[in-house]
Coordinates of N, CA and C in Angstrom, one line a residue:
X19 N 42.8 53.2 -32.5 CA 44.2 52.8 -32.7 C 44.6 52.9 -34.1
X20 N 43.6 52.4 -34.8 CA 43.5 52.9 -36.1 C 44.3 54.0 -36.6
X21 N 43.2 54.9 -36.3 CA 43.6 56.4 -36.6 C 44.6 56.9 -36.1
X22 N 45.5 55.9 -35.6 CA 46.8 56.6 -34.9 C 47.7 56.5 -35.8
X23 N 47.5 54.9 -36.2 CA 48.8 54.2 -36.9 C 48.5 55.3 -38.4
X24 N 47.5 55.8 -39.0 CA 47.3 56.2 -40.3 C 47.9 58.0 -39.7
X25 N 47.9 58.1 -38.6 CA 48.3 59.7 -38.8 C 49.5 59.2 -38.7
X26 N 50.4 58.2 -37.2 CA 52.1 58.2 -37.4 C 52.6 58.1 -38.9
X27 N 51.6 57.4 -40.2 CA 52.3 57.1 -41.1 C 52.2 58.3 -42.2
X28 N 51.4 59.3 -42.0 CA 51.4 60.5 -42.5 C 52.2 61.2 -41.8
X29 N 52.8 61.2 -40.8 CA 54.2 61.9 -40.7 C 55.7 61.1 -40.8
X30 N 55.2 59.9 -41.7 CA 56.6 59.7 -42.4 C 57.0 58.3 -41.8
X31 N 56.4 58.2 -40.8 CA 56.4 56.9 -39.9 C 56.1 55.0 -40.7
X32 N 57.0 54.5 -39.9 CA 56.3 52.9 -40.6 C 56.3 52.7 -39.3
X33 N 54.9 52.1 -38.9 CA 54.1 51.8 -37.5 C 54.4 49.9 -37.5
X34 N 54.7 49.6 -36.5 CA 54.6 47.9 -36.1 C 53.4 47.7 -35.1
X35 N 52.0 47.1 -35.5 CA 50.9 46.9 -35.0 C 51.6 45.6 -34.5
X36 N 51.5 45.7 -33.1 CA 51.8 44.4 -32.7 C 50.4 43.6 -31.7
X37 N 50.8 42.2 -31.8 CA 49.1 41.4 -31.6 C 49.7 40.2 -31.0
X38 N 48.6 39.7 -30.2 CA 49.2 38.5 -29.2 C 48.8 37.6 -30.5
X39 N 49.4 36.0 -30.3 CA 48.8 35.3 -31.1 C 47.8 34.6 -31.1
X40 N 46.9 34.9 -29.7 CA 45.8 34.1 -29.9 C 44.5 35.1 -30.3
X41 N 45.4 36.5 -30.8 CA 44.3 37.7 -31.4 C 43.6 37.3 -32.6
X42 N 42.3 37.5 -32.9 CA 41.5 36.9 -33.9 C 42.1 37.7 -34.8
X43 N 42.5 39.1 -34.9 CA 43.1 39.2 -36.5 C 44.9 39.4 -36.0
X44 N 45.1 38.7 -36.5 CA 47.0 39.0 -36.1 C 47.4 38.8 -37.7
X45 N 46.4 39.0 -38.8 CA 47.3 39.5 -39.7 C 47.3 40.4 -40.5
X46 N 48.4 41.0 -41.6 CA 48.1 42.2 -42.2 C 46.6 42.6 -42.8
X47 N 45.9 41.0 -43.9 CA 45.0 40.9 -44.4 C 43.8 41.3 -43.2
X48 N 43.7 40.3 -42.6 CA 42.4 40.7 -41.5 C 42.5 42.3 -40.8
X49 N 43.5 42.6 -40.6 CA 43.9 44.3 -40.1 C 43.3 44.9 -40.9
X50 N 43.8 44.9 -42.4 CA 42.9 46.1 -43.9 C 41.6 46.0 -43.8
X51 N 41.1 44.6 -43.3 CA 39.7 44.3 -43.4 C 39.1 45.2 -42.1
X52 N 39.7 45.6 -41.4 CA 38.7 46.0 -40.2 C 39.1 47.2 -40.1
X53 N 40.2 47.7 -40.7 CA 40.7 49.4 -41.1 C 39.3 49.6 -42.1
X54 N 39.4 48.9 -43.2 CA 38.3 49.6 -43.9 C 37.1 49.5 -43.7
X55 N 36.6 48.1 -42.7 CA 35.4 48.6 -42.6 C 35.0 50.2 -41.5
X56 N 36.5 50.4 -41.0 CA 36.2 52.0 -40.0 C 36.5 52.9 -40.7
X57 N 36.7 52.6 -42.3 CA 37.4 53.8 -43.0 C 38.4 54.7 -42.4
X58 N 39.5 53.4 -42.4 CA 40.9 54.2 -41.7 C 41.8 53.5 -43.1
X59 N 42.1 54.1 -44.1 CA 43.1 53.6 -45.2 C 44.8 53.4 -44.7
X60 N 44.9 52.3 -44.4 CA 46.4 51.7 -44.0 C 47.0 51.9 -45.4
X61 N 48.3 52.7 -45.0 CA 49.6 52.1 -46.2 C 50.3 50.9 -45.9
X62 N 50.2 50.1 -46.4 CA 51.1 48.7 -46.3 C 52.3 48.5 -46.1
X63 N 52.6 49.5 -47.1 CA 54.0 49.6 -47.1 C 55.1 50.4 -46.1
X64 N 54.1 51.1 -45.4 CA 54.4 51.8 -44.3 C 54.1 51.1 -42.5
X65 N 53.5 50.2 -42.8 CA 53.0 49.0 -41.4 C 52.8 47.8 -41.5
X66 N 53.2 47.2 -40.4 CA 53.2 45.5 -40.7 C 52.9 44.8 -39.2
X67 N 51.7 43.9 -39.4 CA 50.9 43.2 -38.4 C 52.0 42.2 -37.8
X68 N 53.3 42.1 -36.3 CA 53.6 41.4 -35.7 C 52.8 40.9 -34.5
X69 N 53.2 39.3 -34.8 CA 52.6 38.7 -33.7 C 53.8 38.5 -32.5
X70 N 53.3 38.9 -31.6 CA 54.4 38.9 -30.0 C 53.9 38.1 -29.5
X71 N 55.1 37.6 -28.5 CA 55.0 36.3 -27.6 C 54.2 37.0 -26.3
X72 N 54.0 35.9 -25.7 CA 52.8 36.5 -24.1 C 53.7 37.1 -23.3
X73 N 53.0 38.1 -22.5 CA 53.7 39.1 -21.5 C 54.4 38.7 -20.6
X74 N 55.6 38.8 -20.1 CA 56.0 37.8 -19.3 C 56.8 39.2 -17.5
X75 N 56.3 38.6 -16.9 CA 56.2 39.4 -15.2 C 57.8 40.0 -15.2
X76 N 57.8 41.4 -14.8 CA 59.3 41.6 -14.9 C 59.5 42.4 -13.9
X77 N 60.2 43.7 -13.4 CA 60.7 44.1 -12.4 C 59.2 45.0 -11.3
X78 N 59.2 44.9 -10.4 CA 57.8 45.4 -9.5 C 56.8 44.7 -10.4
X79 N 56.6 43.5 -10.5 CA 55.3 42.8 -11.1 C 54.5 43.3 -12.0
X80 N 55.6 43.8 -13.2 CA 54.6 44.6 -14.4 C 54.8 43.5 -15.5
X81 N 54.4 43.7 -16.5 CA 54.1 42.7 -17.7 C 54.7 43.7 -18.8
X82 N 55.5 42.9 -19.5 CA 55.9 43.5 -20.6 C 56.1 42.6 -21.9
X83 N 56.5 43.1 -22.8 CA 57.0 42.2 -23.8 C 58.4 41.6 -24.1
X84 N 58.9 40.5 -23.6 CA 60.6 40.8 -23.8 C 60.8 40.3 -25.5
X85 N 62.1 41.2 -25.7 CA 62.7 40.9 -26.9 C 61.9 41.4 -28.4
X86 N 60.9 42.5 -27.1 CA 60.5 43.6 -28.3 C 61.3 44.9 -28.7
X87 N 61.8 45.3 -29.5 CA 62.4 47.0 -29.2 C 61.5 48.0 -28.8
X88 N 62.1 48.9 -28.2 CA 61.7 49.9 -27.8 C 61.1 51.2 -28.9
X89 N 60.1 52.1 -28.9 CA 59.5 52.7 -30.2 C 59.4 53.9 -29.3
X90 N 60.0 55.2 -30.3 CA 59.7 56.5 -30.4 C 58.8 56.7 -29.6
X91 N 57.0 56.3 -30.1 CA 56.0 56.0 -29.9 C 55.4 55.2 -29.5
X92 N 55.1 54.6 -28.5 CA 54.0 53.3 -28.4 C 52.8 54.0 -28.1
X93 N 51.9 53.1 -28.6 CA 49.9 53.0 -28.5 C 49.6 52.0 -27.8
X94 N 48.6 51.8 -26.8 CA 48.1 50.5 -26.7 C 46.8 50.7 -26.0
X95 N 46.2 50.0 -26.8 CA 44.7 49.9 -26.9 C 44.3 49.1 -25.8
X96 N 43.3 49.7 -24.8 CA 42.6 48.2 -23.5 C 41.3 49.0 -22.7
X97 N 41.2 47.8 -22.8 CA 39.4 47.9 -22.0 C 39.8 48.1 -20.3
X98 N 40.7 47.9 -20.2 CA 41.5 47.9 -18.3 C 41.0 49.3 -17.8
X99 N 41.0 49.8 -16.6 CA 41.8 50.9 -15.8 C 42.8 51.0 -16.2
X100 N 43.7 50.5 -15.4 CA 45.2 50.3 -16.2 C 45.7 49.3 -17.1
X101 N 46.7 50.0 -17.9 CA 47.3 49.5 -18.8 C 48.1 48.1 -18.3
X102 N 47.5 47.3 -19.0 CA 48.4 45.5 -18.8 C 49.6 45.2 -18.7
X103 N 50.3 46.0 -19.7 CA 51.2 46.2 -20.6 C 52.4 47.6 -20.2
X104 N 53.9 46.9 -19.4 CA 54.6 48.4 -18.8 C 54.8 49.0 -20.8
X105 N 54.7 50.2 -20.9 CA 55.4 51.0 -22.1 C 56.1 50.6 -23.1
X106 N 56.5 50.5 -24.1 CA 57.5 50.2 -24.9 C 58.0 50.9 -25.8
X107 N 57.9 52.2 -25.4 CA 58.5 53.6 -25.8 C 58.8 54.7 -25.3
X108 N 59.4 55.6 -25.7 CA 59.8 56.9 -25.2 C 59.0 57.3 -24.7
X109 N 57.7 58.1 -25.6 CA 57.3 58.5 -25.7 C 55.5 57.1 -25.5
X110 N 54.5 57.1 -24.4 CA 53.7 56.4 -24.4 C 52.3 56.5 -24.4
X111 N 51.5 56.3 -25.4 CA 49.9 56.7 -25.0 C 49.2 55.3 -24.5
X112 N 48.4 55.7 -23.5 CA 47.0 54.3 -22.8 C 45.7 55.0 -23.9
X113 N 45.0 54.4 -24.7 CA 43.9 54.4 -25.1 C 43.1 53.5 -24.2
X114 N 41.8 54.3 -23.3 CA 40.9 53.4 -22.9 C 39.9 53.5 -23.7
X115 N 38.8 52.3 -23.8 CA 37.9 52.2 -24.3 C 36.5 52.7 -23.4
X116 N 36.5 51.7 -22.7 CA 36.2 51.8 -21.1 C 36.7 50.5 -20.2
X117 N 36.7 51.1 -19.0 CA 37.1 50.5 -17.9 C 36.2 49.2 -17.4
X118 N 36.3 47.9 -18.3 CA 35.1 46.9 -18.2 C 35.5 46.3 -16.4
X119 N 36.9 46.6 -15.9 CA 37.3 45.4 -15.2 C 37.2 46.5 -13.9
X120 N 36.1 47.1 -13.3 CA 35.8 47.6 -12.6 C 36.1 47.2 -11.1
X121 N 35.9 45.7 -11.3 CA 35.6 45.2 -9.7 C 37.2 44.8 -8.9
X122 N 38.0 45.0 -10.2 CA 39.4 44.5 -9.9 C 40.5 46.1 -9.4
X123 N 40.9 45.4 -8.2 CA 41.6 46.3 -7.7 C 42.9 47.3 -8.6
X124 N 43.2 48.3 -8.3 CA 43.7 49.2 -8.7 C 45.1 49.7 -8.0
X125 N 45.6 49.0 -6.7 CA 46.3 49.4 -6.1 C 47.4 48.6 -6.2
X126 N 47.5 47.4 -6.8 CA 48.4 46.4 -6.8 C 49.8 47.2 -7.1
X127 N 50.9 47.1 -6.6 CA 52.3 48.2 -7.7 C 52.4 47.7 -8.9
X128 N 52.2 46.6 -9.5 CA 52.3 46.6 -10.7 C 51.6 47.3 -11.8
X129 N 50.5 47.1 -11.2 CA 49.5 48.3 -12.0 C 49.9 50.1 -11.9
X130 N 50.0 50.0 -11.0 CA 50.8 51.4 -10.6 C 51.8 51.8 -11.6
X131 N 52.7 50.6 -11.4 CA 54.3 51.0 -12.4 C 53.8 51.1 -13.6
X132 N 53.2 50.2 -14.1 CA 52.7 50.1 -15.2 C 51.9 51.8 -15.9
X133 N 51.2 51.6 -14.8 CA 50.9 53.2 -15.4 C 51.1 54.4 -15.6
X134 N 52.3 54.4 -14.7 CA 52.9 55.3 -14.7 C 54.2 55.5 -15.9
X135 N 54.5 54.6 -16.6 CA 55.1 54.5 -17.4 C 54.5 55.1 -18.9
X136 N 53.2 55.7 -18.7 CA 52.8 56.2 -20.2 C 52.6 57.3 -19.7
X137 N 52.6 58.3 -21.0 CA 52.8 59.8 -20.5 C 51.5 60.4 -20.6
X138 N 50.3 59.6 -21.3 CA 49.1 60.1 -21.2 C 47.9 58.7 -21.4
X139 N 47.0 59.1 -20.9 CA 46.1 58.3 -20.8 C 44.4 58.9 -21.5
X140 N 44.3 58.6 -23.0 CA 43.3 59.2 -23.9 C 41.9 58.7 -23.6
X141 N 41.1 59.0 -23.2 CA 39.7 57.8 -23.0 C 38.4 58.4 -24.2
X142 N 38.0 57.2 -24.4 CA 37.3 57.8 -25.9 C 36.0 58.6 -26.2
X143 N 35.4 58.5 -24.8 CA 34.2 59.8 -24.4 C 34.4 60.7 -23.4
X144 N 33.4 61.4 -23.0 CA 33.4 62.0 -21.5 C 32.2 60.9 -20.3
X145 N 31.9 60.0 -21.3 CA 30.9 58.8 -20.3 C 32.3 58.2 -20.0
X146 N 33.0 57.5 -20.7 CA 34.3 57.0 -20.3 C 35.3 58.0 -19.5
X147 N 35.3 58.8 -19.5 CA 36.2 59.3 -18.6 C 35.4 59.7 -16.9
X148 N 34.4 59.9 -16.9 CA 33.7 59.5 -15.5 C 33.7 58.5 -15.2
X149 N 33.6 57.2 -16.0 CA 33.7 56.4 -15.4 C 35.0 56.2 -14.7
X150 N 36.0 56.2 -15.6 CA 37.6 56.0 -15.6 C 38.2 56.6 -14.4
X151 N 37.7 57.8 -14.2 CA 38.1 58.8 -12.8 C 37.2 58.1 -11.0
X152 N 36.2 57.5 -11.5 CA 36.0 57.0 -10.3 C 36.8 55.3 -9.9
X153 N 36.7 54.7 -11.2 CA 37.9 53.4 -10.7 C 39.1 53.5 -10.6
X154 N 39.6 54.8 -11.1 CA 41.2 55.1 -10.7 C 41.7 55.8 -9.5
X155 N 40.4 56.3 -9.0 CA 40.9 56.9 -7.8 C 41.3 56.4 -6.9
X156 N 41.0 55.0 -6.3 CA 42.0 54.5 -5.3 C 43.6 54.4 -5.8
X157 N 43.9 54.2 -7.0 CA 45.1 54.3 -7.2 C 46.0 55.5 -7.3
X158 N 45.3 56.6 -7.6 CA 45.8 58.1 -7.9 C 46.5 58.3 -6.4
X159 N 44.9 58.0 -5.9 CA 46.0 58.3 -3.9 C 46.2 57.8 -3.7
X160 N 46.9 56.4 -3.8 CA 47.7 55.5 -3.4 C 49.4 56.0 -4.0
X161 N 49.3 56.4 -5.2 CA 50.6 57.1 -6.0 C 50.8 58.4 -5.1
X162 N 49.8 59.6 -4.6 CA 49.9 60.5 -4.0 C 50.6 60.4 -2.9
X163 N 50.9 59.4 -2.1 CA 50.9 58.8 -0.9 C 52.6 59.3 -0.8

């Protein structure tokens, strides 16, 4: 996610990294600290670490953020199948890490809406993406349906 906010800001962009507040780093300082230990060089002046309030349930049982604006761009980082979190932009990427929450159903419509609301879904290997394709498949055909 890193490396996203440092390319949006090489195309001219000032990126809003947003963080729940019970996130161990929700601030600019702890952010630089963990950019650099991945050797990702943040401009400062171009991004700034907001802390958002908790997700709160909104139309078909998705979770969003209220009283955030909406972005060109949104990123969001999660270890899920699906994304927690409905979109908060135009344009939406899902980064999976991997799919830790395996045992947890996939079909709920919230999850559904939710997912469907980003325009791509990046997974960070090809171990991660076999995995990803076998816990999403009950939901794929459930959307097919």
């Amino acid at each position: 996610l890193l490396s996203m906010v440092r390319a949006m800001q090489l195309m001219g962009e000032f990126v809003d990294i947003l963080v729940f507040s019970e996130n161990t780093c929700a601030t600019n300082a702890c952010v630089n600290r963990t950019a650099h230990a991945v050797r990702v060089d943040i401009d400062w002046t171009k991004a700034s670490v907001r802390v958002v309030g908790d997700p709160q349930t909104v139309a078909n049982g998705t979770l969003s953020i209220v009283g955030t604006p909406r972005y060109r761009l949104f990123a969001l980082l999660g270890n899920e199948k699906s994304p927690q979190l409905r979109s908060l932009g135009s344009m939406s990427v899902y980064m999976n890490q991997f799919p830790f929450d395996r045992e947890r159903s996939t079909q709920q419509l919230g999850q559904v809406v939710a997912l469907s609301s980003y325009d791509v879904v990046v997974l960070n290997s090809r171990y991660t993406e076999g995995w990803y394709k076998k816990f999403i498949a009950p939901a794929d055909a459930e959307a097919k349906r």
